[in-house]
Amino acid sequence: MITTENTSTDTVLVVMDGSTRAHAIVHQVLRSGRNVVLTGPSSHDVVPFVDAAVRDRVWAVVSDPSDPDQVAAVIERAIDIVGPVIMIVDPSGLLSDVRSADRLIA
C-alpha cells in the first residue's frame, strides 16, 4: 500500500508495460507526492494501482500507446481528473510519437 499526502498537483504519465521497472517508477512518483496517470495496452498492467489508498492521486486508463490520438486523449482528460501532466515516463518505448505527446504536456 502506498500512503502519502498529496503535496503537488503535478501529474506524471507512466506508460505501463507490465514490467517490475514500470511498477517501481509508479511507486516512486507516488512517494514524491505527485499524481500519476497510468496507461497501457492491457488492464492487467494498470489494475494493481486501482487502490482506495491512492484513488484521488491515480487515474488508470487502458489505451494503445502506439496510437497518438489515444495518448492525446488520455493527456487531455488527465488534466481534468488529476492535474497537469508535467512528464511522460515510457520505460519500454511503447509510445510511437513521443514528440506529439511531449507537445501536450505542461
mmCIF file of C-alpha atoms in Angstrom:
data_model
loop_
_atom_site.group_PDB
_atom_site.id
_atom_site.type_symbol
_atom_site.label_atom_id
_atom_site.label_comp_id
_atom_site.label_asym_id
_atom_site.label_seq_id
_atom_site.Cartn_x
_atom_site.Cartn_y
_atom_site.Cartn_z
ATOM 1 C CA MET A 1 0.000 0.000 0.000
ATOM 2 C CA ILE A 2 1.226 3.483 -0.825
ATOM 3 C CA THR A 3 0.273 6.225 1.565
ATOM 4 C CA THR A 4 1.492 9.783 1.193
ATOM 5 C CA GLU A 5 -0.171 13.144 1.354
ATOM 6 C CA ASN A 6 -0.745 14.805 -1.959
ATOM 7 C CA THR A 7 1.660 17.741 -1.835
ATOM 8 C CA SER A 8 1.503 18.567 -5.528
ATOM 9 C CA THR A 9 -0.993 18.837 -8.310
ATOM 10 C CA ASP A 10 1.653 17.874 -10.850
ATOM 11 C CA THR A 11 0.991 14.625 -12.660
ATOM 12 C CA VAL A 12 3.317 12.128 -14.289
ATOM 13 C CA LEU A 13 2.033 9.921 -17.109
ATOM 14 C CA VAL A 14 3.556 6.441 -16.910
ATOM 15 C CA VAL A 15 3.147 4.116 -19.861
ATOM 16 C CA MET A 16 2.760 0.711 -18.274
ATOM 17 C CA ASP A 17 4.289 -2.345 -19.873
ATOM 18 C CA GLY A 18 3.806 -4.906 -17.099
ATOM 19 C CA SER A 19 7.442 -4.701 -16.027
ATOM 20 C CA THR A 20 8.757 -4.519 -12.495
ATOM 21 C CA ARG A 21 10.590 -1.365 -13.530
ATOM 22 C CA ALA A 22 7.371 0.410 -14.541
ATOM 23 C CA HIS A 23 5.731 -0.544 -11.242
ATOM 24 C CA ALA A 24 8.747 0.753 -9.303
ATOM 25 C CA ILE A 25 8.551 4.060 -11.181
ATOM 26 C CA VAL A 26 4.882 4.469 -10.237
ATOM 27 C CA HIS A 27 5.674 3.821 -6.564
ATOM 28 C CA GLN A 28 8.494 6.363 -6.689
ATOM 29 C CA VAL A 29 6.303 9.020 -8.309
ATOM 30 C CA LEU A 30 3.585 8.492 -5.703
ATOM 31 C CA ARG A 31 6.102 8.696 -2.854
ATOM 32 C CA SER A 32 7.286 12.021 -4.305
ATOM 33 C CA GLY A 33 3.779 13.401 -3.775
ATOM 34 C CA ARG A 34 2.860 13.699 -7.430
ATOM 35 C CA ASN A 35 -0.233 12.294 -9.086
ATOM 36 C CA VAL A 36 0.010 9.506 -11.641
ATOM 37 C CA VAL A 37 -1.814 8.674 -14.837
ATOM 38 C CA LEU A 38 -1.236 5.085 -15.854
ATOM 39 C CA THR A 39 -1.896 3.926 -19.339
ATOM 40 C CA GLY A 40 -1.089 0.747 -21.162
ATOM 41 C CA PRO A 41 -2.467 -1.695 -23.651
ATOM 42 C CA SER A 42 -3.794 -4.096 -21.017
ATOM 43 C CA SER A 43 -5.919 -3.735 -17.892
ATOM 44 C CA HIS A 44 -3.530 -6.225 -16.300
ATOM 45 C CA ASP A 45 -0.836 -3.522 -16.433
ATOM 46 C CA VAL A 46 -2.826 -0.794 -14.667
ATOM 47 C CA VAL A 47 -5.135 -2.647 -12.265
ATOM 48 C CA PRO A 48 -2.542 -3.095 -9.479
ATOM 49 C CA PHE A 49 -2.730 0.656 -8.888
ATOM 50 C CA VAL A 50 -6.503 0.919 -8.679
ATOM 51 C CA ASP A 51 -6.348 1.181 -4.903
ATOM 52 C CA ALA A 52 -8.515 3.103 -2.451
ATOM 53 C CA ALA A 53 -5.392 4.390 -0.682
ATOM 54 C CA VAL A 54 -4.400 6.416 -3.754
ATOM 55 C CA ARG A 55 -7.740 6.833 -5.527
ATOM 56 C CA ASP A 56 -7.505 10.628 -5.641
ATOM 57 C CA ARG A 57 -3.952 10.525 -6.996
ATOM 58 C CA VAL A 58 -4.042 7.784 -9.626
ATOM 59 C CA TRP A 59 -6.028 7.529 -12.817
ATOM 60 C CA ALA A 60 -5.675 4.301 -14.773
ATOM 61 C CA VAL A 61 -6.654 4.077 -18.434
ATOM 62 C CA VAL A 62 -6.334 1.243 -20.910
ATOM 63 C CA SER A 63 -5.182 2.707 -24.217
ATOM 64 C CA ASP A 64 -2.920 1.914 -27.123
ATOM 65 C CA PRO A 65 0.351 3.844 -26.597
ATOM 66 C CA SER A 66 1.178 3.406 -30.283
ATOM 67 C CA ASP A 67 -1.897 5.484 -31.224
ATOM 68 C CA PRO A 68 -1.066 9.212 -30.850
ATOM 69 C CA ASP A 69 -4.758 10.156 -30.787
ATOM 70 C CA GLN A 70 -5.437 7.862 -27.837
ATOM 71 C CA VAL A 71 -2.414 9.188 -25.961
ATOM 72 C CA ALA A 72 -3.509 12.776 -26.636
ATOM 73 C CA ALA A 73 -6.990 11.991 -25.318
ATOM 74 C CA VAL A 74 -5.529 10.473 -22.143
ATOM 75 C CA ILE A 75 -3.329 13.522 -21.521
ATOM 76 C CA GLU A 76 -6.155 15.990 -22.161
ATOM 77 C CA ARG A 77 -8.577 14.157 -19.864
ATOM 78 C CA ALA A 78 -5.914 13.679 -17.169
ATOM 79 C CA ILE A 79 -5.680 17.423 -16.687
ATOM 80 C CA ASP A 80 -9.330 17.495 -15.593
ATOM 81 C CA ILE A 81 -9.070 14.428 -13.371
ATOM 82 C CA VAL A 82 -5.700 14.538 -11.578
ATOM 83 C CA GLY A 83 -3.911 17.694 -12.705
ATOM 84 C CA PRO A 84 -1.482 18.966 -15.321
ATOM 85 C CA VAL A 85 0.807 16.354 -16.815
ATOM 86 C CA ILE A 86 4.407 17.553 -16.411
ATOM 87 C CA MET A 87 6.269 14.451 -17.564
ATOM 88 C CA ILE A 88 5.848 11.232 -19.508
ATOM 89 C CA VAL A 89 7.736 8.108 -18.483
ATOM 90 C CA ASP A 90 7.760 5.331 -21.074
ATOM 91 C CA PRO A 91 10.096 2.609 -19.752
ATOM 92 C CA SER A 92 9.736 0.285 -22.753
ATOM 93 C CA GLY A 93 9.347 2.824 -25.536
ATOM 94 C CA LEU A 94 5.743 1.946 -26.339
ATOM 95 C CA LEU A 95 4.816 5.480 -27.458
ATOM 96 C CA SER A 96 5.018 5.729 -31.213
ATOM 97 C CA ASP A 97 5.017 9.533 -31.348
ATOM 98 C CA VAL A 98 6.905 10.890 -28.360
ATOM 99 C CA ARG A 99 7.229 14.388 -29.816
ATOM 100 C CA SER A 100 3.487 14.724 -30.252
ATOM 101 C CA ALA A 101 2.874 13.605 -26.663
ATOM 102 C CA ASP A 102 5.591 15.938 -25.344
ATOM 103 C CA ARG A 103 3.901 18.924 -27.010
ATOM 104 C CA LEU A 104 0.744 18.240 -24.994
ATOM 105 C CA ILE A 105 2.296 18.278 -21.543
ATOM 106 C CA ALA A 106 2.825 21.316 -19.341
#
